[in-house]
XYZ file of C-alpha atoms in Angstrom:
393
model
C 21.230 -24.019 14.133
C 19.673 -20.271 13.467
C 16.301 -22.038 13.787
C 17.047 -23.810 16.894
C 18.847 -20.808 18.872
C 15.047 -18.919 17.760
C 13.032 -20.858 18.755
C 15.038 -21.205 22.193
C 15.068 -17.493 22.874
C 11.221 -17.762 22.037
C 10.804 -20.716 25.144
C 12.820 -18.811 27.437
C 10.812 -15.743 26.640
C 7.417 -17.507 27.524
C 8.771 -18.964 30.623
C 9.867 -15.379 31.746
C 6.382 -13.768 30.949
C 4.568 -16.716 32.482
C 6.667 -16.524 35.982
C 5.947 -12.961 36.021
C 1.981 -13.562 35.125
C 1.608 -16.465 38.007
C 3.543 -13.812 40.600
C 1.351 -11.281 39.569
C -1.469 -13.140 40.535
C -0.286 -14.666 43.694
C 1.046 -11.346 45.738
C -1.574 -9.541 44.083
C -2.830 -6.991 47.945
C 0.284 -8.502 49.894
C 1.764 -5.319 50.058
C -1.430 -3.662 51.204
C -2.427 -6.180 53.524
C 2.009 -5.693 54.982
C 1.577 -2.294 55.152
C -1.954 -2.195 57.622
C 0.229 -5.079 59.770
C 3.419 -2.238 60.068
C 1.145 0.728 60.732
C -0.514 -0.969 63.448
C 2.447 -2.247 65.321
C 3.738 1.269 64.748
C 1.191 2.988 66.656
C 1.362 0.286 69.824
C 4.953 1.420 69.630
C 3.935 5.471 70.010
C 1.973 4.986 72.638
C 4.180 2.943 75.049
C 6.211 6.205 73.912
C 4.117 8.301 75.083
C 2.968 6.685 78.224
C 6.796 6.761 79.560
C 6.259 10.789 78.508
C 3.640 11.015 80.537
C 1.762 12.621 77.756
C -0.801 9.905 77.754
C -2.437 8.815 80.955
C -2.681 4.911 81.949
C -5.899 4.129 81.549
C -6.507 5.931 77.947
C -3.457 4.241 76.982
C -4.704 0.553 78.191
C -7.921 1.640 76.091
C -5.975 2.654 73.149
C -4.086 -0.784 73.144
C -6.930 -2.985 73.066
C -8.663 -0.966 70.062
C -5.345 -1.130 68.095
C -4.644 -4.889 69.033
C -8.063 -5.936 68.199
C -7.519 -4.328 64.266
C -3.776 -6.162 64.702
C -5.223 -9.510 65.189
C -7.926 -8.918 62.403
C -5.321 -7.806 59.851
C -3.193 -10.478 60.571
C -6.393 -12.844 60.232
C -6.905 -11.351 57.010
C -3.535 -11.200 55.486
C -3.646 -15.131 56.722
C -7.062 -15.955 55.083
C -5.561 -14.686 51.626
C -2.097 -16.340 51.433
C -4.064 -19.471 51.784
C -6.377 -18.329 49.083
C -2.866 -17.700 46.860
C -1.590 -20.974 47.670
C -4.729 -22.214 46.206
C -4.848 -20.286 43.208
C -1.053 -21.542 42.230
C -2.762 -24.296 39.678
C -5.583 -22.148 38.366
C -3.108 -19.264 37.552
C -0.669 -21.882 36.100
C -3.220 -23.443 33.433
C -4.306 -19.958 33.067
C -1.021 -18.817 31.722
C -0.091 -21.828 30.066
C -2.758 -21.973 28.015
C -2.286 -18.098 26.664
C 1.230 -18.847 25.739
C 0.532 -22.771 24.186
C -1.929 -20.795 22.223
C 0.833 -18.270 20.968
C 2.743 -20.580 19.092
C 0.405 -22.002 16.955
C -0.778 -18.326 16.610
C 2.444 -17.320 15.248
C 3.023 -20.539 13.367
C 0.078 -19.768 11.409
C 0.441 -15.836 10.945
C 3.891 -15.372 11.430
C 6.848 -16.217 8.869
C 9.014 -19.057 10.792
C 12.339 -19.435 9.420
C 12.041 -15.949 7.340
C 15.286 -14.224 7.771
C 15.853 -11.137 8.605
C 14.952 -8.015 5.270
C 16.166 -4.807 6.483
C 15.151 -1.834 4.406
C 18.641 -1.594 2.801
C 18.943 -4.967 1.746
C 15.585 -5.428 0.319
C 15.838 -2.063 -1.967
C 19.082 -3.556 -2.680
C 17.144 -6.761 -4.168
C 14.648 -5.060 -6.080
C 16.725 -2.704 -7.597
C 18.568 -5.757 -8.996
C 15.605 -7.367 -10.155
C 14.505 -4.210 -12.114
C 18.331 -3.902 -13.904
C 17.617 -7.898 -14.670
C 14.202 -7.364 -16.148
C 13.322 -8.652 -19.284
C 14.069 -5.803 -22.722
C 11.765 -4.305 -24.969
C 12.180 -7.051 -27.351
C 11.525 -10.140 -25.049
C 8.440 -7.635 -23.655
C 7.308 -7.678 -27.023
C 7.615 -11.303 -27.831
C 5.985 -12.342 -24.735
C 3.023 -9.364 -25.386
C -0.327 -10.454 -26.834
C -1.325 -9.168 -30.144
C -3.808 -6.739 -29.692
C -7.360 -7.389 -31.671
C -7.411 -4.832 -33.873
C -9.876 -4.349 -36.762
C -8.295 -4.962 -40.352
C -7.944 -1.386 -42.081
C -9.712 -0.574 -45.433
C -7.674 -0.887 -48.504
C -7.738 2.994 -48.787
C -6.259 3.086 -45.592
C -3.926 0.607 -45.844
C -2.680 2.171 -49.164
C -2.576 5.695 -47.494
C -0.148 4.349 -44.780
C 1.843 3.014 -47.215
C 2.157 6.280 -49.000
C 3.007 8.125 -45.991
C 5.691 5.760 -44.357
C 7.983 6.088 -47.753
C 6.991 9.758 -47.750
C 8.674 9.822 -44.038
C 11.746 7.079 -44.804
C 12.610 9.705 -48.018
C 12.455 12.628 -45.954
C 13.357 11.678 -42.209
C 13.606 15.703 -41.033
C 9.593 16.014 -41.886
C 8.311 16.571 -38.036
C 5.202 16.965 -39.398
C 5.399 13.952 -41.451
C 7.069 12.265 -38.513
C 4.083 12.960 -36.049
C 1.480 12.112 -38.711
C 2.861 8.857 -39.145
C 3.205 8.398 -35.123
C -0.340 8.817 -34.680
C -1.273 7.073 -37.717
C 0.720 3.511 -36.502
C -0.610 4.133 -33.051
C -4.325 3.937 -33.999
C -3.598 1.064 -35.854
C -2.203 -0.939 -33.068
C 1.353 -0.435 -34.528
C 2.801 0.452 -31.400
C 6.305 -0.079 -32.224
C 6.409 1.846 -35.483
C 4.825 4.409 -33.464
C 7.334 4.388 -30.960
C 10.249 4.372 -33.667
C 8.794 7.505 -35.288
C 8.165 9.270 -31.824
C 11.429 8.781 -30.983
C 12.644 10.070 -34.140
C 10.166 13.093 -33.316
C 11.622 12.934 -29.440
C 15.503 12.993 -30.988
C 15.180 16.228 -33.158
C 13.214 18.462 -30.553
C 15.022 17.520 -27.900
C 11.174 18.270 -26.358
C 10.254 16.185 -22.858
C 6.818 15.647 -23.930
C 7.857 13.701 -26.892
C 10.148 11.830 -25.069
C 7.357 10.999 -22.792
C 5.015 10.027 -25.336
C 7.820 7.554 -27.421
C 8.151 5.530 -23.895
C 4.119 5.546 -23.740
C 3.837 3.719 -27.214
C 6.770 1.509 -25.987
C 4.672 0.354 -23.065
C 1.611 0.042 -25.233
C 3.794 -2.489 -27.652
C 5.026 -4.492 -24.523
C 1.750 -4.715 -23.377
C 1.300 -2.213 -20.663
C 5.148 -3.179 -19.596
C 7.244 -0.340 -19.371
C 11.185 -1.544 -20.234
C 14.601 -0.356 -19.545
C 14.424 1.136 -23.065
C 10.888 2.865 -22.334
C 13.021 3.975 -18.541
C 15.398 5.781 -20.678
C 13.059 7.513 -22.617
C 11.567 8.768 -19.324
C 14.942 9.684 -17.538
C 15.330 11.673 -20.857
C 12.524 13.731 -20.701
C 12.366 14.200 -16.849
C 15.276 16.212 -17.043
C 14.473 18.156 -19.710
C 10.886 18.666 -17.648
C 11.024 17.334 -14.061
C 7.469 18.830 -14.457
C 6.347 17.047 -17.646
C 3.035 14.828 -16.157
C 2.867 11.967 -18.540
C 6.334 10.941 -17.590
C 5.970 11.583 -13.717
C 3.154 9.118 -14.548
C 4.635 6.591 -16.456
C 8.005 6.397 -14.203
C 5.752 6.009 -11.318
C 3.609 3.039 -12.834
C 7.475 2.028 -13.677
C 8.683 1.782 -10.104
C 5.049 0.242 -8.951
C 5.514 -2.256 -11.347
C 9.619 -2.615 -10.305
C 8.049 -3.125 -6.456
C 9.800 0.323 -5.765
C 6.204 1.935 -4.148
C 7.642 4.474 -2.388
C 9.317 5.918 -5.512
C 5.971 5.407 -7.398
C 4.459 7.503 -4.523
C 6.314 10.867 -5.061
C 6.240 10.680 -8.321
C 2.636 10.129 -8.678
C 1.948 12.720 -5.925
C 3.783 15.290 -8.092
C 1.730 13.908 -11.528
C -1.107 14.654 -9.656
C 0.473 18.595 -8.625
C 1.312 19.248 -12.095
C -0.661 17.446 -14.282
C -3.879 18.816 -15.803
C -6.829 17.842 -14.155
C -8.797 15.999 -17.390
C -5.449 13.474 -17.997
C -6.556 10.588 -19.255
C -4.042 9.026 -16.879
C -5.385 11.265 -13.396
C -8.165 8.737 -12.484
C -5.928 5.567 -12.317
C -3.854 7.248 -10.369
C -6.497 8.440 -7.846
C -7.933 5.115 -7.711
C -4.282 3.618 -6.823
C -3.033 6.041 -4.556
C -4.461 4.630 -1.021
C -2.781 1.589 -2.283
C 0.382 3.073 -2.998
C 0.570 5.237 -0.056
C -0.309 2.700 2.144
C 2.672 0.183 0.670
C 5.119 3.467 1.100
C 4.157 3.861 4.696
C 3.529 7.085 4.295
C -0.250 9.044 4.914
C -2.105 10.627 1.416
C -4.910 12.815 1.285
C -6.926 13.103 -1.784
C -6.267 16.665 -3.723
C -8.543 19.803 -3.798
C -8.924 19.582 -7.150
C -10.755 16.182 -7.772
C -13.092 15.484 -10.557
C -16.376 16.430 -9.974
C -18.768 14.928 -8.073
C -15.465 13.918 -6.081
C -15.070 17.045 -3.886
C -16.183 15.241 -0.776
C -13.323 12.675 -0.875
C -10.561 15.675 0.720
C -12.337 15.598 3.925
C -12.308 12.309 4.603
C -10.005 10.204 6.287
C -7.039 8.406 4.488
C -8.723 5.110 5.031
C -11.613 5.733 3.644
C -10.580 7.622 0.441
C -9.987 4.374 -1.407
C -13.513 3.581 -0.159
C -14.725 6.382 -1.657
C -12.853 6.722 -5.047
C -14.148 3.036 -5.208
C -17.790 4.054 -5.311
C -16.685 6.847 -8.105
C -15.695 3.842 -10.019
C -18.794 1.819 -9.468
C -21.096 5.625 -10.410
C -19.352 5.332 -13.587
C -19.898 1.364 -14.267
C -23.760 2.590 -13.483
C -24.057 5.184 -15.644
C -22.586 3.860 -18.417
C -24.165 0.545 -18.167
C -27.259 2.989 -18.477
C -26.776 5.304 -20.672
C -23.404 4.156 -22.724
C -20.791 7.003 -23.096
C -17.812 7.800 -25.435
C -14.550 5.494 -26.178
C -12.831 7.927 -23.572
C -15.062 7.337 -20.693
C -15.128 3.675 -21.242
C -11.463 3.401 -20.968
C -11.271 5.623 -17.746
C -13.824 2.768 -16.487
C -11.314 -0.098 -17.773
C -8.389 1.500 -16.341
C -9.751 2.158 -12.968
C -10.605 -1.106 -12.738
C -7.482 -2.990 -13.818
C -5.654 -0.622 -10.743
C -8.429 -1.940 -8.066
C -7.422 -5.611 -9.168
C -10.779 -6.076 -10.444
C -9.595 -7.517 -13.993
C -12.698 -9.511 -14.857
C -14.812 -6.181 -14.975
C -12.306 -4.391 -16.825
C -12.582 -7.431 -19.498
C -16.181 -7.143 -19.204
C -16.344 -3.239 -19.962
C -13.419 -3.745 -22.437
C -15.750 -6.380 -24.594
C -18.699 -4.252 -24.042
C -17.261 -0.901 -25.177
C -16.129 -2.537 -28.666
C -19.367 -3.809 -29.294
C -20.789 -0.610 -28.813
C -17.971 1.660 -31.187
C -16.567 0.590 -34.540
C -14.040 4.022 -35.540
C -11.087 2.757 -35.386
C -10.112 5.622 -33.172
C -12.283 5.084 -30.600
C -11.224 1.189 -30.703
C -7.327 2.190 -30.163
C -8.678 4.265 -26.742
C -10.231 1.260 -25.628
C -7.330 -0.937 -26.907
C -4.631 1.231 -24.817
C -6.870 1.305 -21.642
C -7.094 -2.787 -21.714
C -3.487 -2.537 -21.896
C -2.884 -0.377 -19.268
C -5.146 -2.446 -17.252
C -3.919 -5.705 -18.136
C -6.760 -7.655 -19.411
C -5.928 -6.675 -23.234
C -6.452 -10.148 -25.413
């Protein structure tokens, strides 16, 4: 019935806009060509006026008649010659105008949404908010996560972990312990038991930035994912530090990944305001911003304080800063295709290309970075960026 009542409204519509084309075109001049025919009748009318005055003598009068008759009669000749010309135009202008709306329909048919209903801005935040409370837990994230390929540890290693993870389950209040072990089961791909020990870090100091980081190692065990368990983590530290960068940056890349891009927006806009300006995180997020901005509605400019050989990006227009910060991306690929570079500047590469979409060059650099470093801290880096950009095996 909706559909019907639609696409009736629509008919009527074209039928109003093509009777007011074809009219258009018919009377186009008629009310110039009316106007010379008034004027002139007008004036034949003054000067009988002013005959009976006596203000005009006979025979200039007789004179002045015949000049204004003779423009009367070729008016009206001309006003005659192009209602004829109208008349004849009626089928022209009607094909005319009944092609350009026929041609409409499929138009719309083809780039419009028939039958979508109506998605006010309420509703639709209203939908997506649900979705996110729906979303799948840090243990289903972690079941459905690939393993990441990580290299086996040495049997000194191994046995060193082993010593310090009863050293931290006999004495739980060692921070130091705590953090060692943190770090320890993050550059062994143990995100989770990094996580559970950051948190245990994050719950004693009470500190944002640990807080932060526990969520981080959460997404890095869900495989870039960031859960309602990582979300509280975040909410935790924001307000202990509404200022604290990695988690402006991780609840933004939250909401982006929730569909909530205006959120991501601010959030990322004040990551980039407060946030030093060598974060690992900071060229990701210059990369995505256009993007981001762009799905917010709302205009971006790039910041004063860009990397270097970036400073020109500022003065350019919105539209072409992702332009730009594109070819930054591709300088990199260059140079390090050239010259190689360290674990950290290969994973800038792979996450700047897993937020331009590019995923099969961000697998590329991913596989060519490990074959190029073997320390098992440089192969975490790498490891986290592939996760982060979504291309980690």
């Amino acid at each position: 019935m909706q559909n019907w009542i639609f696409w009736a409204i629509i008919g009527c519509l074209c039928l109003a806009v093509a009777a007011t084309l074809i009219r258009a075109l018919l009377v186009r001049g008629g009310d110039d060509e009316g106007s010379d025919l008034r004027f002139y009748r007008a004036q034949l009318t003054d000067i009988t006026r002013d005959l009976e005055r006596g203000t005009l003598m006979p025979d200039e009068a007789d004179r002045l008649r015949l000049e204004i008759s003779r423009r009367l009669l070729d008016a009206d000749r001309a006003a005659g010659a192009k209602r004829a010309r109208g008349r004849g135009a009626v089928l022209p202008a009607a094909i005319l105008v009944a092609v350009c709306v026929a041609a409409a329909v499929p138009f719309y048919l083809r780039v419009g949404a028939p039958g979508y209903a109506d998605a006010p801005f309420g509703p639709r935040i209203d939908a997506i908010e649900a979705a996110r409370a729906a979303r799948p837990d840090q243990a289903e994230a972690e079941r459905r996560a690939p393993a990441p390929q990580t290299t086996p540890p040495d049997p000194e290693l191994a046995g060193l972990m082993d010593q310090l993870r009863q050293a931290v389950a006999r004495n739980p209040d060692d921070l130091r312990g705590q953090r060692l072990l943190a770090e320890n089961e993050a550059a062994l791909a143990n995100y989770s038991a990094a996580a559970e020990a950051q948190q245990q870090i994050a719950r004693r100091t009470g500190d944002a930035q640990d807080y932060a980081l526990a969520a981080q190692y959460l997404g890095y065990a869900a495989g870039g994912y960031l859960s309602p368990e990582a979300e509280a983590l975040l909410d935790r530290a924001l307000s202990r530090d509404p200022r604290e960068p990695l988690a402006l940056f991780l609840s933004g890349l939250m909401m982006a990944q929730g569909g909530r891009e205006d959120v991501a927006f601010r959030l990322w806009r004040r990551a980039l305001e407060v946030g030093p300006p060598d974060a690992a995180w900071r060229p990701q997020v210059l990369a995505a911003m256009p993007d981001i901005a762009a799905r917010a509605g709302v205009r971006w400019t790039a910041p004063d304080d860009l990397p270097p050989g970036a400073d020109a990006i500022r003065s350019l227009a919105p539209d072409a800063q992702s332009e730009a910060i594109t070819g930054m991306v591709e300088g990199l690929a260059a140079r390090l295709a050239a010259t190689g570079g360290d674990a950290d500047e290969w994973a800038q590469l792979i996450r700047a290309y897993g937020v331009l979409g590019r995923t099969d060059d961000a697998r590329a650099a991913f596989a060519t970075a490990k074959a190029s470093h073997d320390d098992p801290a440089d192969l975490d880096i790498l490891q986290q960026a592939a996760i982060a950009a979504g291309v980690s095996p």
